[in-house]
Coordinates of C-alpha atoms in Angstrom, one line a residue:
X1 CA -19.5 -18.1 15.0
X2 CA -18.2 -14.6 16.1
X3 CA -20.6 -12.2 17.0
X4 CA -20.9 -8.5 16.8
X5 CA -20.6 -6.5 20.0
X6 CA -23.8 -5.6 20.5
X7 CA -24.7 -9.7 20.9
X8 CA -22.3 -9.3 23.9
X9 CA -24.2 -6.6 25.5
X10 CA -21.8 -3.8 24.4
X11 CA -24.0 -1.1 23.2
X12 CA -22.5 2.1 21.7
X13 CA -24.3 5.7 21.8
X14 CA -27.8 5.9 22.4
X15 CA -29.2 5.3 18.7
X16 CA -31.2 2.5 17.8
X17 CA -29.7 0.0 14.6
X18 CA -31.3 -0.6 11.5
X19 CA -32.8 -4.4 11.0
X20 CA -29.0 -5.8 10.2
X21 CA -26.8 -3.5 12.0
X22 CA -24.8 -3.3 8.7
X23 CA -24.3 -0.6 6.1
X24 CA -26.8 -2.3 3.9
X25 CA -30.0 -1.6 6.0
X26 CA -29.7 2.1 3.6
X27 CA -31.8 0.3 1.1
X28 CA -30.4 -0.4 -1.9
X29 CA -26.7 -0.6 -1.1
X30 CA -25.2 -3.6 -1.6
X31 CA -21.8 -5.2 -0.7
X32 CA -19.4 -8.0 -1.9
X33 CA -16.5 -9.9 -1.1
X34 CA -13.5 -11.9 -2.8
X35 CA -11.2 -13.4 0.3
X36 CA -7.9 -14.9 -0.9
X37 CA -6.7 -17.4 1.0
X38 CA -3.9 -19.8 -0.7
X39 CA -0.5 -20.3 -0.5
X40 CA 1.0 -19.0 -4.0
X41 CA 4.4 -20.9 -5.4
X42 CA 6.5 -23.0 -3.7
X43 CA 8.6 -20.1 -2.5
X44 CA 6.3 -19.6 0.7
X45 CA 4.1 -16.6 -0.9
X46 CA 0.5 -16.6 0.3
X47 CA -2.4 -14.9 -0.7
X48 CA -4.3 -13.4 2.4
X49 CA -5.9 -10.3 0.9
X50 CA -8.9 -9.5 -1.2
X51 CA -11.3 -7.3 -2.7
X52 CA -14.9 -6.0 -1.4
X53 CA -17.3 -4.0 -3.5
X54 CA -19.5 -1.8 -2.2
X55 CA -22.1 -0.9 -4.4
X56 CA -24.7 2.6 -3.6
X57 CA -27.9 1.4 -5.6
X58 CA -28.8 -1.4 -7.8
X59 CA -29.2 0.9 -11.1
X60 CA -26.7 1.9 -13.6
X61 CA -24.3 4.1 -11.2
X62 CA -22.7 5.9 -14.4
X63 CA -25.9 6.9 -15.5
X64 CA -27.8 7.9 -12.3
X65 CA -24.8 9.1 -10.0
X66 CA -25.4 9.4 -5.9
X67 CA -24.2 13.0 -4.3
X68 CA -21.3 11.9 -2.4
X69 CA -18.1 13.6 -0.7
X70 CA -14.7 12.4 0.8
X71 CA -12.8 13.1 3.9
X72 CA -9.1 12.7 4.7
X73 CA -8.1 12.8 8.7
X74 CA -5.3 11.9 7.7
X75 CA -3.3 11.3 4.3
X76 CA -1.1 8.7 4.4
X77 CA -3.0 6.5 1.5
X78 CA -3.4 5.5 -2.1
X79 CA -7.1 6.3 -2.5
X80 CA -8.0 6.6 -6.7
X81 CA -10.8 9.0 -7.2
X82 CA -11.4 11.6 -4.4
X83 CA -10.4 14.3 -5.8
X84 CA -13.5 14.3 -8.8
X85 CA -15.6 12.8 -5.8
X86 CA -14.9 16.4 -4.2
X87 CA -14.8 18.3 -7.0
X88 CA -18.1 17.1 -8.4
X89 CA -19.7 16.0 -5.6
X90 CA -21.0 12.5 -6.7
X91 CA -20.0 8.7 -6.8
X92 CA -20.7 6.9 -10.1
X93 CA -19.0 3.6 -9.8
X94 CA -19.0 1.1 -7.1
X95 CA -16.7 1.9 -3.7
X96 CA -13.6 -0.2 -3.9
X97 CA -11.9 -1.8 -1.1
X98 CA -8.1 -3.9 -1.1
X99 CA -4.9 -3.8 0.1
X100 CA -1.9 -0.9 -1.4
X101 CA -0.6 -2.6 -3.9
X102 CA -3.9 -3.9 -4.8
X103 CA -5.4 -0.5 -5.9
X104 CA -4.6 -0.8 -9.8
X105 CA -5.7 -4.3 -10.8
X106 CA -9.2 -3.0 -8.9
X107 CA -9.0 0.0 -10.9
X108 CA -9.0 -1.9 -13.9
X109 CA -11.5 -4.3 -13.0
X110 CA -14.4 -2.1 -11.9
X111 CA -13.2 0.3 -15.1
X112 CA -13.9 -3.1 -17.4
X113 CA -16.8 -3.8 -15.4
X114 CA -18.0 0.0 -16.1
X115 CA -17.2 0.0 -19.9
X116 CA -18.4 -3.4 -20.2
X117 CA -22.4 -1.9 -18.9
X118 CA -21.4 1.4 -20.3
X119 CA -20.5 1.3 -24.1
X120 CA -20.8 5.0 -24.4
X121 CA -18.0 5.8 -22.0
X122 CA -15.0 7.4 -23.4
X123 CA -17.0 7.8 -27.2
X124 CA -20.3 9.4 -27.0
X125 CA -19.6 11.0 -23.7
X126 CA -16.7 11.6 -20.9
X127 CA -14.7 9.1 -19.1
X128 CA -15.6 7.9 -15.7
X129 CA -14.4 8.0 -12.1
X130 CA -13.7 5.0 -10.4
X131 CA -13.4 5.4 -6.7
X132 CA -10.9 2.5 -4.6
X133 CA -9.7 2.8 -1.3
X134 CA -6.4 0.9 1.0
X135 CA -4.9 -0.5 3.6
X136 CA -1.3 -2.3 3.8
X137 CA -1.6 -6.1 5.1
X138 CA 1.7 -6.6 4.1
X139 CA 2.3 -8.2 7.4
X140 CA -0.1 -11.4 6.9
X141 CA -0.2 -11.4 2.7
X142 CA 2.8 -11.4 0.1
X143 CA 2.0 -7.7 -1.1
X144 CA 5.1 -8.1 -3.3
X145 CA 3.6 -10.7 -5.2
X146 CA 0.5 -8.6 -6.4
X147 CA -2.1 -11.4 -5.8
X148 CA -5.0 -9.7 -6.8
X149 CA -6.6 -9.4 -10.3
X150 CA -9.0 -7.3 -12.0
X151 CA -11.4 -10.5 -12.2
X152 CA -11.4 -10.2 -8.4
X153 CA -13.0 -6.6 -8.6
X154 CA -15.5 -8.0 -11.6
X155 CA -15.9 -10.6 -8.9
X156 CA -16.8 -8.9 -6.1
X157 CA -18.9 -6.7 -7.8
X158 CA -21.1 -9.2 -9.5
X159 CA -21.6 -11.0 -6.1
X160 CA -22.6 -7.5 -4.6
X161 CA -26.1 -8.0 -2.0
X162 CA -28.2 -6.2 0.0
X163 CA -27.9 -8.6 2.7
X164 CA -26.3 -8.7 5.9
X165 CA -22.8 -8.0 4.7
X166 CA -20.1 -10.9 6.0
X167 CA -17.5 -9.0 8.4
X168 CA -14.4 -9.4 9.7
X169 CA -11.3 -11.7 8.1
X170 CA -13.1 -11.3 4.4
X171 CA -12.8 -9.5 1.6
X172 CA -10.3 -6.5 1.6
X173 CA -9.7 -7.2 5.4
X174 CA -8.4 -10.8 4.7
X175 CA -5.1 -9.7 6.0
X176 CA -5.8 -6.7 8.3
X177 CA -4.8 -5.6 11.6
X178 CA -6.9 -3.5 14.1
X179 CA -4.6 -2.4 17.1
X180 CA -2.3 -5.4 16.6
X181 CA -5.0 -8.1 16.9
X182 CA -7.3 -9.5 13.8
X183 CA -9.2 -6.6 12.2
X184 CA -10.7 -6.0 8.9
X185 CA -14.3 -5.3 7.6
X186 CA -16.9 -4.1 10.5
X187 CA -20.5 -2.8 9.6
X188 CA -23.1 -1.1 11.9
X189 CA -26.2 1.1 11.4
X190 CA -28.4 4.0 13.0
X191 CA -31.5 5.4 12.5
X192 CA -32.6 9.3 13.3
X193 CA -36.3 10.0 13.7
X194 CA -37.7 13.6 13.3
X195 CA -41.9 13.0 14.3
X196 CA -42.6 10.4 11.7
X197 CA -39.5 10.7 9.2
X198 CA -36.7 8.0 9.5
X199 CA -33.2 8.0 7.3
X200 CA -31.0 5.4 7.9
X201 CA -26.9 6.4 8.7
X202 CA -24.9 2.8 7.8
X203 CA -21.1 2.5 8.1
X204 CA -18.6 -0.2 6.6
X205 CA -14.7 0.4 7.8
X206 CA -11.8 -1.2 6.4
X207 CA -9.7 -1.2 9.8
X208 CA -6.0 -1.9 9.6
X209 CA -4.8 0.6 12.6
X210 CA -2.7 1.2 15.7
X211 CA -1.2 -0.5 18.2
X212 CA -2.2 -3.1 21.1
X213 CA -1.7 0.2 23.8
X214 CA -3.8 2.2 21.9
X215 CA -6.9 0.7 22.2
X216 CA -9.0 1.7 24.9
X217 CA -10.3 -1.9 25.7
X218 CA -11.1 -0.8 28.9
X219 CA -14.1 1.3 27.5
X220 CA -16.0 -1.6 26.7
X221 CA -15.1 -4.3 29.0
X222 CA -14.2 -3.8 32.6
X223 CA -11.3 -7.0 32.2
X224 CA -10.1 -9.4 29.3
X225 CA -8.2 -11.7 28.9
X226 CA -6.3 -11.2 26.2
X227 CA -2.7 -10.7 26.4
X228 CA -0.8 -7.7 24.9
X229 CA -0.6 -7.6 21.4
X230 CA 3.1 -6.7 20.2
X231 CA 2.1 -6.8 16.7
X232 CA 1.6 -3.2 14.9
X233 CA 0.5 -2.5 11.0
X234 CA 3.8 -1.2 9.0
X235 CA 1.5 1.0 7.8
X236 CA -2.0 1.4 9.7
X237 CA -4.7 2.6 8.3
X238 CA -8.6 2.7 8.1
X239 CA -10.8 3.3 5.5
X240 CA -14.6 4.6 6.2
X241 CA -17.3 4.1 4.0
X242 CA -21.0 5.9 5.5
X243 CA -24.2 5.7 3.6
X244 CA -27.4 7.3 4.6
X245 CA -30.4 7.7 2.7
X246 CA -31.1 11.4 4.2
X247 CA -31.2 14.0 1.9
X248 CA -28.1 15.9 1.9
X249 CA -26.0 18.1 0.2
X250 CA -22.4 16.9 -0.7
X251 CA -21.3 20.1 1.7
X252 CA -24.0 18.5 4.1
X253 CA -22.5 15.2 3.5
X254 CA -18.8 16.5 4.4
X255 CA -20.1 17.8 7.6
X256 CA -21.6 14.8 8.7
X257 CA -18.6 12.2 7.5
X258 CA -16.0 14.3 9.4
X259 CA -18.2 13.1 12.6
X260 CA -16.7 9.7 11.5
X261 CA -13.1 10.8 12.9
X262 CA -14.7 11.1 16.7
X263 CA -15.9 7.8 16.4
X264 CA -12.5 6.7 15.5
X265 CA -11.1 8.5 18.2
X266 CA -13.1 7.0 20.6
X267 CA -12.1 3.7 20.0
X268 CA -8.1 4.9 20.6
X269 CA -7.1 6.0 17.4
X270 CA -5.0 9.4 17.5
X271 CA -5.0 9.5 13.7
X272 CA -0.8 8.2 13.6
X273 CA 1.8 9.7 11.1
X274 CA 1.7 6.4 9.3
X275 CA -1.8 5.9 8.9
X276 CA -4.3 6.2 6.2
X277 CA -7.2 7.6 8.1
X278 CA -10.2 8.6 4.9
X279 CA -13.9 8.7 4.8
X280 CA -15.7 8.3 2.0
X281 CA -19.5 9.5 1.8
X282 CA -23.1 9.2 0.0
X283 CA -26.4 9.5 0.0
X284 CA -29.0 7.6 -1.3
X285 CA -31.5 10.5 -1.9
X286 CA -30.4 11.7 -4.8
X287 CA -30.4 10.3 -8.5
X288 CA -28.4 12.6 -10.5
X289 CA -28.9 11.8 -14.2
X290 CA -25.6 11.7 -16.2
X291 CA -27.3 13.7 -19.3
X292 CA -29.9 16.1 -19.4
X293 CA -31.3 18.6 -21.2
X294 CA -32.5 20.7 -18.5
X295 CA -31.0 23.9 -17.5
X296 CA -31.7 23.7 -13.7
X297 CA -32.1 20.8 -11.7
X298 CA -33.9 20.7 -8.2
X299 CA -32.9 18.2 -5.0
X300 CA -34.4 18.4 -1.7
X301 CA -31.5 19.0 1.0
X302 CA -32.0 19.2 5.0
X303 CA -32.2 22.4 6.6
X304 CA -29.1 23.3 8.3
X305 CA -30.2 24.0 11.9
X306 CA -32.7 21.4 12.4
X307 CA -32.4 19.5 15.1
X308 CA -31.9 16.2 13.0
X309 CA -28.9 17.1 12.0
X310 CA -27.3 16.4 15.0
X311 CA -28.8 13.3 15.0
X312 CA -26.9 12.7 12.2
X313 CA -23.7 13.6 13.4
X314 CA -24.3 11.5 16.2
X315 CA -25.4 8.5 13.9
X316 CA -21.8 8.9 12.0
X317 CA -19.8 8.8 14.9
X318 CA -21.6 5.9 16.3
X319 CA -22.1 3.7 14.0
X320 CA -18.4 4.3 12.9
X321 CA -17.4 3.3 16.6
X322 CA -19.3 0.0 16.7
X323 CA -18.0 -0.8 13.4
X324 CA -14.7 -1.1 14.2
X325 CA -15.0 -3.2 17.6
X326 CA -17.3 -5.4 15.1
X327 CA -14.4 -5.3 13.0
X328 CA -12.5 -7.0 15.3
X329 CA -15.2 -9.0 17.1
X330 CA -15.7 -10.6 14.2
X331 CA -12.7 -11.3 12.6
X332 CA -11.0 -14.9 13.1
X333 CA -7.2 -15.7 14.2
X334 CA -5.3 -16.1 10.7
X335 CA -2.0 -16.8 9.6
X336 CA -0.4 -15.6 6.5
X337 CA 2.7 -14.9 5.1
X338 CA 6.3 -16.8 6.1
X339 CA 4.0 -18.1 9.4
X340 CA 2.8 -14.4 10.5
X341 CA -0.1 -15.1 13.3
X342 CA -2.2 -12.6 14.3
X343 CA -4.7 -13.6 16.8
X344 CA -8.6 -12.4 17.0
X345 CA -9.5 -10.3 20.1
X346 CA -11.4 -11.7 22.8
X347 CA -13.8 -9.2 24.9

C-alpha cells in the first residue's frame, strides 16, 4: 500500500501531527469520496475523475454556519461560492471538490442535498451558498463527456467520515497530476500548544500542478530514481482546503490561510499563469446560528500578537507542504483517457 511521507522518514517543519495526519483529526470534520473509474461508450471515453466532499461538522451546516474565509494566489479557476464566503465570512454547505467541467452537476447535487435537509431554503428564508472547488484532469479523464452527476455529490456527501480520509488517486484527484507524475488528494495535520491549550490546524489539497523541473525533489530525498517526467497539466492547478478548531476571526482566518501559499512554494510551485492556485478556510470554533433574535452576538477570537499565532502560521504552511508530497506519495500509476499513463512518484 502507498504510504505517506512521513512513514518514509521525511518529516516536514518542526510541528507535531494530529493522531491521523489528515484534515479530519479537527474533530468533527468529515470527508468523502466518489472515484470514477470506467471506460464510458465504445468510442474510447473514460471516466477517471470524481467528487470528494468535505464536510466542517456533523450538524445541519445551513443552520449553524462555521466562520470561514477564501484565498486566491492565484486566479486561474472556476471556484462557485467565494465571493459570499468573503463577504460573509462563513461556510454553510459542505466543501466541494471535482474536476472543471465537473463544477455544475456538484453544484446541483450538494444544492438538492441542502434543500432536501433544508425545506425552508428559498421560502421561509434566503437561499444558500454552496461552495465547490477545481482542477482540470483533462489529460487522464474525457472532461468533454461530462461524466459526473449530481448523485455523485449526494454521494460523496452521504459517505462523508471522520476517519482517516483515503488519499491520493480518489475522489476529485482520480485524474490529477502533481508536477507531471500521479497527484491528487493529500491530507496532513499539526497541532500548536500554548501551556495546556491545543487546536488542531488540518489541511486536504486537491493537487493538479507544475511540471516535472519544478519540483524540488531534491529537498526531500538526497537521489531517486525516478525518471523525468515530460508530462505537464493543460491547466495546473491546486486547491487548498485548512481546517483548525482555533478560534479565529474570518480576518484571522485570511491571515493564517495565506501561509498556505509558502508551503506551496516550498514544494516548487511558483504559482504559474495557468494555474488555479485557491485556499479555502474554517474554523471549527464557532457555531453561527442562521436565525436569531438577538441583537449582538459574542465569539471568542485569538489575540493578535500572541505568540500562538505564529504557531499557526507555521501549522498552515506545514501541513500544506506535507500534504502535497502525500498527495503524490500516495497516489497510484493510472491510465485514463485514449491510453494517457501517468506514472506515481517514487521517493
Amino acid at each position: 500500500m502507498p504510504k505517506k511521507v512521513r512513514e518514509m522518514g521525511i518529516v516536514i517543519g518542526t510541528l507535531s501531527t494530529g493522531e491521523k495526519n489528515c484534515i479530519t483529526d479537527v474533530a468533527g470534520v468529515r470527508v468523502g469520496h466518489v472515484t470514477l473509474d470506467e471506460k464510458m461508450n465504445q468510442d474510447g471515453a473514460y471516466a477517471c475523475t470524481g467528487v470528494t466532499a468535505i464536510l466542517p461538522h456533523e450538524g445541519n451546516l445551513f443552520q449553524q454556519k462555521v466562520t470561514a474565509a477564501s484565498y486566491v494566489i492565484n486566479g486561474y479557476g472556476k471556484t462557485t461560492g467565494l465571493v459570499q464566503v468573503n463577504e460573509l465570512g462563513v461556510i454553510e454547505s459542505p466543501i466541494m471538490l471535482t474536476n472543471t467541467f465537473g463544477v455544475p452537476a456538484v453544484t446541483q447535487g450538494t444544492l438538492q442535498f441542502m434543500l432536501d435537509t433544508n425545506s425552508e431554503i428559498g421560502l421561509l428564508t434566503g437561499t444558500i451558498n454552496i461552495v465547490v472547488g477545481e482542477c482540470n484532469d483533462s489529460y487522464l479523464n474525457s472532461i468533454r463527456e461530462c461524466p459526473i452527476t449530481p448523485e455523485h455529490a449526494l454521494e460523496a456527501i452521504r459517505k462523508a467520515s471522520t476517519e482517516t480520509a483515503e488519499e491520493g488517486a480518489v475522489g476529485a484527484g482520480k485524474g490529477m497530476m502533481c508536477f507531471g507524475y500521479k497527484g491528487g488528494i493529500g491530507s496532513s495535520s499539526r497541532i500548536v500548544t500554548h501551556g495546556s491549550t491545543n487546536y488542531m490546524v488540518g489541511c486536504m489539497v486537491l493537487s493538479n500542478f507544475g511540471q516535472s523541473s519544478d519540483f524540488l525533489a531534491h529537498h526531500y530525498v538526497a537521489t531517486s530514481g525516478q525518471s523525468e517526467s515530460t508530462i505537464s497539466p493543460t491547466d495546473g492547478s491546486i486547491i487548498i482546503v485548512l481546517a483548525t478548531d482555533a478560534p479565529l476571526s474570518n480576518r484571522q482566518l485570511t491571515r493564517v490561510i495565506k501561509r498556505c501559499s509558502i508551503g506551496l512554494g516550498r514544494t516548487g510551485s511558483h504559482f504559474s499563469h495557468g494555474s488555479g492556485d485557491i485556499v479555502i478556510g474554517f474554523t471549527t470554533a464557532h457555531r453561527i446560528a442562521h436565525q436569531s433574535d438577538e441583537l449582538v452576538e459574542t465569539r471568542t477570537q485569538l489575540r493578535e500578537d500572541h505568540p500562538i499565532m505564529n504557531q499557526l502560521f507555521a501549522a498552515a504552511a506545514e501541513a500544506t507542504e506535507e500534504a502535497i508530497l502525500n498527495s503524490l506519495s500516495q497516489a497510484q500509476t493510472t491510465i485514463g483517457r485514449n491510453g494517457h499513463k501517468v506514472e506515481a512518484y517514487e521517493f
